Amino acid sequence: MLTDSVSRSGASAGQTGQSWAASHKVLILGSAAVLALVLGVQAFASYQGYLGPVESLFGDYFLVPRSATMPWVGLALAMVGLNTRERVYAISAAVAIDLVVGVIRWSAGGPITMGTGGTWVLTAVVVYAFWKLSGERRSSVLRGAVLGILLIVAAKVAETWLCLTILVGTDVWDEYVFLADQALGNPSWVMGQVVDALGPVGAAILDWIYVELPVAIIVVALYQCRKGWPSHHLLQTFLLIGLIGPIFYILFPVVGPVFAFGPRGLGFQIGDFWPNIVPNVDFSAPASLPFDDAAPRNCMPSLHTAWAVALFTHSRRGPWWLRSLGTFWLLATLTATLGFGFHYGVDLIAGAVLCLTLDAALHDPERGWGWFRIRLVLGGSAILVGLLLSYRFASVQMAAYPELFGPLLVGVLIAMSVAFFATFYAKPGTALAQWGGRNGDVADPAESATDSAAGLPVR
């Protein structure tokens, strides 16, 4: 018995060591890939005369941060693996650095902002993990720090990618999308008038909610990771959406109503219609519209909608306040995306389908890749492709028969949502759960966890 126990203990230790070695290997390879990507994007940006991610990071460290909140969002993720004492030291140091650097920047005539402290301390956490920690503690701290760094770097790369969409998409397809959107009743025009009625205060609040979506994302993610790293969490979906979604900006260039039909078109717009007048233009033969070199082609699909839907779904297994936060941020984000004229209604449908499809590939990984998951990913992909093709090639028919295509667009989104719910959230034992593959032998994370850890997937 003793020999057997010792052998099992040795095997377990060996497996743990192999796991750490494998995770470090993945970390090194992943870091090398990210570094190569960043340097490649920087080379392209320098060649084109744009601000690249390396220059932007230099500004975060030593000049003026591009974002006041993203460095702090990244630092918050690094806090997951630290103990209470280490968290106090890290946050105190970041606040002190921001105050000191902020005063120096302000005295030199610069803007009053923050973020430098978060960037410096996040870097220090990585150094601390390699220098002072080992084993599982090091892996846990590095996992949070690397996720934080990835969020910041992804935001930097995205800025340059938006410039690329302008270079590639010299002509935009807003005429097609406008026609397709008539099947939904032109919701951007409706919500644009609603936001105008809210006045400057209401618009300012919506603008903050729209811009600071990562703040809500990090609140839900930290709740999910409060007792360690679960098998799947919101940030994985958030990053995957940010990786896959922008590809469609190149394939389907659209600038949005406020640019193509409103006052921000710099003379390239079809007319100054948005949001008060729905243009009665004969688009029986819609065409590509040459556009300026300032507006990014980042409408189709709406990634803000995709991220807000991910926030909503991942908040469902939390307490009431987390569910309320997810619902509020989703509704406010949808209002802002339409009300500021950044998106058409059909953009939002495509963004929601993209989110549910990608999250279906990641959700509850312990269940493996059965038919329940494959059909959802393949079905969502087919729906997304079908939507984009219909927006481009059937927009005239969609505008001519809104009573047919309007319910059809809403219906495919509802069908995708019901299928997603049945697969991952339906109560075991119900007909929906049986259809979604959530049989009695599949543990429900919300029910198998304790009250304090409700919502964490089974590891």
Coordinates of C-alpha atoms in Angstrom, one line a residue:
M1 CA 0.0 0.0 0.0
L2 CA 2.8 2.4 0.9
T3 CA 4.7 1.6 -2.3
D4 CA 1.5 2.1 -4.3
S5 CA 0.9 5.5 -2.6
V6 CA 4.4 6.6 -3.2
S7 CA 4.3 5.6 -6.9
R8 CA 1.0 7.4 -7.4
S9 CA 2.4 10.5 -5.6
G10 CA 5.4 10.4 -7.8
A11 CA 3.3 10.0 -10.9
S12 CA 1.1 12.9 -9.9
A13 CA 4.1 15.1 -9.3
G14 CA 5.5 14.1 -12.6
Q15 CA 2.3 14.9 -14.4
T16 CA 2.2 18.3 -12.6
G17 CA 5.7 19.0 -13.7
Q18 CA 4.9 18.0 -17.3
S19 CA 1.8 20.3 -17.1
W20 CA 3.9 23.2 -16.0
A21 CA 6.5 22.6 -18.6
A22 CA 3.8 22.3 -21.3
S23 CA 2.1 25.6 -20.1
H24 CA 5.5 27.4 -20.2
K25 CA 6.2 26.1 -23.7
V26 CA 2.8 27.3 -24.8
L27 CA 3.5 30.7 -23.1
I28 CA 6.8 31.0 -24.9
L29 CA 5.5 30.1 -28.3
G30 CA 2.4 32.3 -27.9
S31 CA 4.5 35.2 -26.8
A32 CA 6.8 34.8 -29.8
A33 CA 3.8 34.7 -32.1
V34 CA 2.3 37.8 -30.5
L35 CA 5.7 39.6 -30.7
A36 CA 6.0 38.7 -34.4
L37 CA 2.5 40.0 -35.1
V38 CA 3.1 43.2 -33.3
L39 CA 6.4 43.9 -35.1
G40 CA 4.8 43.0 -38.4
V41 CA 1.9 45.4 -37.8
Q42 CA 4.3 48.1 -36.6
A43 CA 6.3 47.7 -39.8
F44 CA 3.2 48.1 -41.9
A45 CA 2.0 51.1 -39.9
S46 CA 5.4 52.8 -40.2
Y47 CA 5.4 52.2 -44.0
Q48 CA 1.9 53.7 -44.3
G49 CA 2.6 56.6 -41.9
Y50 CA 0.1 55.4 -39.2
L51 CA 0.6 55.0 -35.5
G52 CA 1.7 51.4 -34.8
P53 CA 1.3 49.3 -31.7
V54 CA 4.9 49.7 -30.6
E55 CA 4.7 53.4 -30.8
S56 CA 1.4 53.3 -29.0
L57 CA 2.9 51.1 -26.2
F58 CA 5.8 53.5 -25.9
G59 CA 3.3 56.3 -25.3
D60 CA 1.6 54.3 -22.6
Y61 CA 4.9 53.8 -20.8
F62 CA 6.5 57.2 -21.2
L63 CA 4.2 59.8 -22.8
V64 CA 0.4 59.9 -22.9
P65 CA -1.6 56.6 -22.7
R66 CA -4.0 56.1 -25.6
S67 CA -6.6 54.8 -23.1
A68 CA -6.9 55.7 -19.5
T69 CA -8.8 52.5 -18.6
M70 CA -7.3 49.6 -20.6
P71 CA -4.0 49.5 -18.6
W72 CA -6.0 49.2 -15.4
V73 CA -8.2 46.5 -17.0
G74 CA -5.1 44.6 -17.8
L75 CA -3.7 45.1 -14.3
A76 CA -7.0 43.9 -12.8
L77 CA -6.6 40.6 -14.6
A78 CA -3.1 40.2 -13.2
M79 CA -4.6 40.5 -9.7
V80 CA -6.4 37.1 -10.1
G81 CA -3.3 35.1 -9.3
L82 CA -1.9 37.4 -6.5
N83 CA -2.7 37.1 -2.8
T84 CA -4.3 40.0 -0.9
R85 CA -1.0 41.5 0.3
E86 CA 0.5 41.5 -3.2
R87 CA -2.7 43.0 -4.6
V88 CA -2.5 45.9 -2.1
Y89 CA 1.1 46.6 -3.0
A90 CA 0.4 46.4 -6.8
I91 CA -2.7 48.7 -6.7
S92 CA -1.0 51.2 -4.3
A93 CA 2.0 51.4 -6.5
A94 CA -0.1 51.9 -9.7
V95 CA -2.1 54.7 -8.1
A96 CA 1.0 56.4 -6.8
I97 CA 2.7 56.2 -10.2
D98 CA -0.4 57.6 -11.9
L99 CA -0.5 60.5 -9.5
V100 CA 3.1 61.4 -9.8
V101 CA 3.4 61.0 -13.5
G102 CA 0.0 62.8 -13.9
V103 CA 1.3 65.8 -12.0
I104 CA 4.5 65.9 -14.1
R105 CA 2.5 65.6 -17.3
W106 CA 0.1 68.3 -16.3
S107 CA 2.8 70.7 -15.2
A108 CA 4.5 70.2 -18.6
G109 CA 1.3 71.2 -20.3
G110 CA 0.0 67.7 -21.1
P111 CA -3.5 66.3 -20.6
I112 CA -4.8 65.1 -17.3
T113 CA -5.2 61.3 -17.7
M114 CA -4.1 58.0 -16.2
G115 CA -2.9 54.6 -17.3
T116 CA 0.9 54.8 -16.9
G117 CA 0.8 53.3 -13.4
G118 CA -1.3 50.3 -14.6
T119 CA 1.1 49.7 -17.5
W120 CA 4.3 49.9 -15.3
V121 CA 2.9 47.7 -12.6
L122 CA 1.5 45.1 -15.0
T123 CA 5.0 44.8 -16.4
A124 CA 6.4 44.5 -12.9
V125 CA 4.0 41.7 -12.1
V126 CA 5.4 39.7 -15.0
V127 CA 8.9 40.3 -13.8
Y128 CA 7.9 39.4 -10.2
A129 CA 6.3 36.1 -11.3
F130 CA 9.4 35.0 -13.2
W131 CA 11.8 36.1 -10.6
K132 CA 10.2 35.3 -7.3
L133 CA 7.4 32.7 -7.9
S134 CA 7.5 29.1 -9.1
G135 CA 5.2 26.2 -9.9
E136 CA 1.4 26.6 -9.9
R137 CA 1.6 30.1 -8.3
R138 CA 3.8 31.4 -11.1
S139 CA 1.5 29.8 -13.8
S140 CA -1.6 31.4 -12.2
V141 CA 0.0 34.9 -12.0
L142 CA 1.4 34.7 -15.4
R143 CA -1.9 33.6 -16.9
G144 CA -3.6 36.7 -15.6
A145 CA -0.8 39.0 -16.5
V146 CA -0.5 37.6 -20.0
L147 CA -4.3 38.0 -20.5
G148 CA -4.1 41.6 -19.4
I149 CA -1.2 42.2 -21.8
L150 CA -3.1 40.5 -24.6
L151 CA -6.1 42.8 -24.1
I152 CA -3.9 45.9 -24.2
V153 CA -1.9 44.7 -27.3
A154 CA -5.0 43.6 -29.1
A155 CA -6.4 47.2 -28.7
K156 CA -3.2 48.6 -30.1
V157 CA -3.2 46.2 -33.1
A158 CA -6.9 46.9 -33.7
E159 CA -6.2 50.6 -34.2
T160 CA -3.8 49.8 -37.0
W161 CA -6.2 47.2 -38.4
L162 CA -8.9 49.9 -38.7
C163 CA -6.4 51.9 -40.9
L164 CA -6.0 48.8 -43.0
T165 CA -9.7 48.6 -43.6
I166 CA -9.6 52.1 -45.1
L167 CA -6.7 51.2 -47.4
V168 CA -8.4 48.0 -48.7
G169 CA -12.0 49.2 -48.7
T170 CA -11.8 52.3 -50.7
D171 CA -15.4 51.8 -51.7
V172 CA -18.1 51.0 -49.1
W173 CA -21.3 49.0 -49.4
D174 CA -23.6 51.2 -47.3
E175 CA -26.2 51.4 -50.0
Y176 CA -26.7 47.7 -49.9
V177 CA -26.9 47.6 -46.1
F178 CA -29.3 50.6 -46.0
L179 CA -31.7 48.7 -48.2
A180 CA -31.4 45.5 -46.2
D181 CA -32.0 47.5 -43.0
Q182 CA -35.4 48.7 -44.3
A183 CA -36.6 45.2 -43.6
L184 CA -36.1 46.1 -39.9
G185 CA -37.7 49.6 -40.2
N186 CA -34.4 51.6 -40.2
P187 CA -33.8 51.2 -36.5
S188 CA -30.7 53.5 -36.6
W189 CA -32.8 56.4 -37.7
V190 CA -35.4 55.7 -34.9
M191 CA -32.8 55.4 -32.2
G192 CA -30.8 58.4 -33.5
Q193 CA -33.9 60.5 -32.8
V194 CA -34.3 58.9 -29.3
V195 CA -30.7 59.7 -28.4
D196 CA -31.2 63.3 -29.7
A197 CA -34.2 63.6 -27.4
L198 CA -32.1 62.5 -24.4
G199 CA -30.0 65.6 -24.7
P200 CA -26.3 66.1 -24.1
V201 CA -26.3 64.5 -20.6
G202 CA -28.0 61.3 -21.8
A203 CA -25.7 61.1 -24.9
A204 CA -22.6 61.6 -22.7
I205 CA -23.7 58.7 -20.5
L206 CA -24.3 56.4 -23.5
D207 CA -21.0 57.4 -25.0
W208 CA -19.2 56.4 -21.8
I209 CA -21.0 53.1 -21.6
Y210 CA -20.2 52.4 -25.3
V211 CA -16.5 53.3 -25.0
E212 CA -15.9 51.6 -21.6
L213 CA -17.4 48.3 -22.5
P214 CA -14.1 46.6 -21.3
V215 CA -14.9 47.9 -17.8
A216 CA -18.1 45.8 -17.6
I217 CA -16.3 42.9 -19.3
I218 CA -13.6 42.9 -16.6
V219 CA -16.2 43.0 -13.8
V220 CA -17.9 39.8 -15.1
A221 CA -14.5 38.1 -15.8
L222 CA -13.2 38.9 -12.3
Y223 CA -16.4 37.4 -10.8
Q224 CA -15.9 34.3 -12.8
C225 CA -12.2 34.0 -11.8
R226 CA -12.6 35.0 -8.1
K227 CA -11.7 31.5 -6.9
G228 CA -9.2 30.7 -9.6
W229 CA -9.2 30.1 -13.4
P230 CA -12.4 28.3 -14.6
S231 CA -12.3 26.1 -17.7
H232 CA -14.0 28.8 -19.7
H233 CA -14.5 32.5 -18.9
L234 CA -15.7 35.7 -20.7
L235 CA -12.2 36.9 -21.7
Q236 CA -11.6 33.9 -23.9
T237 CA -14.8 34.7 -25.9
F238 CA -13.9 38.5 -25.8
L239 CA -10.5 37.9 -27.3
L240 CA -11.7 35.4 -29.9
I241 CA -14.4 37.8 -31.1
G242 CA -11.7 40.5 -31.4
L243 CA -9.5 38.1 -33.4
I244 CA -12.1 36.8 -35.9
G245 CA -14.5 39.7 -36.2
P246 CA -12.3 42.3 -37.8
I247 CA -11.6 39.9 -40.7
F248 CA -15.2 40.7 -41.9
Y249 CA -14.3 44.5 -42.0
I250 CA -12.1 43.7 -45.0
L251 CA -14.6 41.3 -46.6
F252 CA -17.6 43.6 -46.1
P253 CA -16.6 47.3 -45.9
V254 CA -19.3 49.5 -44.4
V255 CA -18.9 52.9 -42.6
G256 CA -22.3 53.4 -41.0
P257 CA -25.3 55.8 -41.2
V258 CA -23.7 58.8 -39.6
F259 CA -21.0 58.7 -42.2
A260 CA -22.7 57.5 -45.4
F261 CA -26.1 59.3 -44.7
G262 CA -25.1 61.9 -42.1
P263 CA -23.0 64.9 -41.2
R264 CA -19.7 63.0 -40.7
G265 CA -19.1 61.9 -44.3
L266 CA -16.7 64.8 -45.2
G267 CA -18.5 65.4 -48.5
F268 CA -18.6 61.8 -49.5
Q269 CA -21.9 61.0 -48.0
I270 CA -25.0 60.3 -50.1
G271 CA -26.8 63.2 -48.3
D272 CA -27.3 64.7 -44.9
F273 CA -30.3 62.6 -43.9
W274 CA -29.4 60.8 -40.6
P275 CA -31.2 60.7 -38.1
N276 CA -34.2 62.9 -39.0
I277 CA -35.0 61.9 -42.6
V278 CA -35.1 58.4 -44.0
P279 CA -33.8 58.9 -47.6
N280 CA -36.3 58.1 -50.3
V281 CA -33.6 57.3 -52.8
D282 CA -34.1 54.9 -55.7
F283 CA -31.7 52.2 -55.0
S284 CA -33.1 49.7 -57.4
A285 CA -29.5 49.2 -58.5
P286 CA -27.3 49.8 -55.5
A287 CA -23.6 50.2 -56.0
S288 CA -20.4 50.6 -54.1
L289 CA -19.8 54.1 -52.8
P290 CA -16.3 55.7 -53.0
F291 CA -15.5 57.1 -49.5
D292 CA -13.0 59.1 -47.6
D293 CA -9.7 58.0 -46.0
A294 CA -10.8 58.9 -42.5
A295 CA -13.8 56.7 -41.5
P296 CA -12.8 53.1 -40.7
R297 CA -14.9 50.4 -42.4
N298 CA -15.8 48.7 -39.1
C299 CA -19.5 48.2 -39.2
M300 CA -20.2 44.7 -40.4
P301 CA -20.6 42.9 -38.1
S302 CA -21.1 45.0 -35.0
L303 CA -18.4 43.8 -32.6
H304 CA -19.6 46.0 -29.8
T305 CA -22.9 44.0 -30.1
A306 CA -21.0 40.7 -30.1
W307 CA -19.0 41.7 -27.0
A308 CA -22.2 43.0 -25.2
V309 CA -24.0 39.7 -26.0
A310 CA -21.1 37.8 -24.6
L311 CA -21.2 39.9 -21.5
F312 CA -24.9 39.3 -21.2
T313 CA -24.7 35.5 -21.6
H314 CA -21.7 35.1 -19.2
S315 CA -23.5 37.1 -16.5
R316 CA -26.5 34.8 -16.5
R317 CA -25.1 32.4 -13.9
G318 CA -24.0 35.2 -11.5
P319 CA -26.0 36.9 -8.7
W320 CA -28.8 39.3 -9.4
W321 CA -26.5 42.4 -9.5
L322 CA -24.2 40.7 -12.1
R323 CA -27.2 39.7 -14.2
S324 CA -28.6 43.2 -13.9
L325 CA -25.2 44.7 -15.0
G326 CA -25.1 42.4 -18.1
T327 CA -28.6 43.2 -19.1
F328 CA -28.2 47.0 -18.6
W329 CA -24.9 47.1 -20.5
L330 CA -26.3 45.1 -23.4
L331 CA -29.4 47.3 -23.8
A332 CA -27.3 50.5 -23.4
T333 CA -24.7 49.3 -25.9
L334 CA -27.4 48.4 -28.5
T335 CA -28.9 51.9 -28.0
A336 CA -25.6 53.6 -28.4
T337 CA -24.5 51.6 -31.5
L338 CA -27.7 52.5 -33.3
G339 CA -28.4 55.9 -31.7
F340 CA -25.0 57.4 -32.5
G341 CA -25.3 56.2 -36.1
F342 CA -22.3 53.8 -35.9
H343 CA -24.3 50.8 -37.1
Y344 CA -27.4 49.6 -39.0
G345 CA -29.8 47.2 -37.4
V346 CA -28.6 44.3 -39.6
D347 CA -25.1 44.8 -38.3
L348 CA -26.3 44.1 -34.8
I349 CA -28.0 40.8 -35.9
A350 CA -24.8 39.7 -37.6
G351 CA -22.7 40.6 -34.5
A352 CA -25.0 38.7 -32.1
V353 CA -24.9 35.6 -34.4
L354 CA -21.1 35.9 -34.5
C355 CA -20.9 36.0 -30.7
L356 CA -23.1 33.0 -30.1
T357 CA -21.2 31.0 -32.8
L358 CA -17.8 31.7 -31.3
D359 CA -18.9 31.2 -27.7
A360 CA -20.5 27.9 -28.7
A361 CA -17.0 26.7 -29.7
L362 CA -15.6 27.6 -26.3
H363 CA -18.4 27.1 -23.8
D364 CA -18.3 24.2 -21.3
P365 CA -15.1 22.6 -22.7
E366 CA -15.4 19.6 -20.4
R367 CA -18.3 18.4 -22.5
G368 CA -16.1 17.9 -25.5
W369 CA -17.0 18.2 -29.2
G370 CA -20.2 16.3 -29.6
W371 CA -22.9 16.8 -32.2
F372 CA -24.6 19.3 -29.8
R373 CA -21.6 21.7 -30.2
I374 CA -20.8 20.9 -33.9
R375 CA -24.3 21.6 -35.1
L376 CA -24.4 24.9 -33.2
V377 CA -21.0 26.1 -34.6
L378 CA -21.8 25.0 -38.1
G379 CA -25.3 26.3 -38.0
G380 CA -24.2 29.7 -36.7
S381 CA -21.5 29.9 -39.3
A382 CA -24.0 29.1 -42.0
I383 CA -26.4 31.7 -40.7
L384 CA -23.7 34.4 -40.6
V385 CA -22.6 33.7 -44.1
G386 CA -26.2 33.6 -45.3
L387 CA -26.9 37.0 -43.6
L388 CA -23.9 38.6 -45.3
L389 CA -24.7 37.2 -48.7
S390 CA -28.3 38.4 -48.4
Y391 CA -27.3 41.9 -47.3
R392 CA -25.0 42.1 -50.4
F393 CA -27.0 40.3 -53.1
A394 CA -30.7 40.4 -51.9
S395 CA -30.9 43.9 -50.4
V396 CA -33.3 45.2 -53.1
Q397 CA -35.7 42.4 -52.4
M398 CA -35.3 42.8 -48.6
A399 CA -36.3 46.5 -49.0
A400 CA -39.2 45.6 -51.3
Y401 CA -40.7 42.9 -49.0
P402 CA -40.0 44.0 -45.4
E403 CA -43.0 42.1 -44.1
L404 CA -41.2 38.9 -45.2
F405 CA -37.6 39.6 -44.6
G406 CA -38.0 41.5 -41.3
P407 CA -39.5 38.6 -39.4
L408 CA -37.0 36.3 -41.1
L409 CA -34.0 38.3 -39.9
V410 CA -35.4 38.4 -36.4
G411 CA -36.4 34.8 -36.6
V412 CA -33.0 33.4 -37.4
L413 CA -31.5 35.3 -34.5
I414 CA -34.2 34.0 -32.1
A415 CA -33.6 30.4 -33.4
M416 CA -29.8 30.8 -32.8
S417 CA -30.4 32.2 -29.3
V418 CA -32.8 29.4 -28.4
A419 CA -30.4 26.7 -29.7
F420 CA -27.6 28.3 -27.7
F421 CA -29.7 28.4 -24.5
A422 CA -30.8 24.8 -25.0
T423 CA -27.2 23.7 -25.4
F424 CA -25.6 25.5 -22.5
Y425 CA -28.2 26.9 -20.1
A426 CA -31.4 24.9 -20.2
K427 CA -32.3 23.1 -17.0
P428 CA -31.4 19.4 -17.2
G429 CA -34.4 17.2 -17.6
T430 CA -36.4 19.6 -19.8
A431 CA -37.2 19.0 -23.4
L432 CA -34.9 21.9 -24.4
A433 CA -32.0 20.5 -22.4
Q434 CA -32.5 17.0 -24.0
W435 CA -32.4 18.6 -27.4
G436 CA -29.3 20.6 -26.5
G437 CA -27.5 17.5 -25.2
R438 CA -27.7 18.5 -21.5
N439 CA -28.7 15.1 -20.3
G440 CA -28.8 13.9 -16.7
D441 CA -25.2 12.8 -16.8
V442 CA -24.0 16.3 -17.7
A443 CA -23.4 18.3 -14.6
D444 CA -24.7 21.9 -14.6
P445 CA -22.0 24.3 -13.4
A446 CA -24.6 26.5 -11.8
E447 CA -26.1 23.7 -9.8
S448 CA -22.9 21.7 -8.9
A449 CA -21.1 24.8 -7.5
T450 CA -21.6 26.3 -4.0
D451 CA -23.5 29.5 -3.6
S452 CA -20.3 31.5 -3.4
A453 CA -19.0 30.0 -6.6
A454 CA -22.2 29.9 -8.6
G455 CA -21.5 30.2 -12.3
L456 CA -18.0 28.8 -12.4
P457 CA -17.8 25.9 -14.9
V458 CA -16.7 22.6 -13.6
R459 CA -12.9 22.2 -14.0

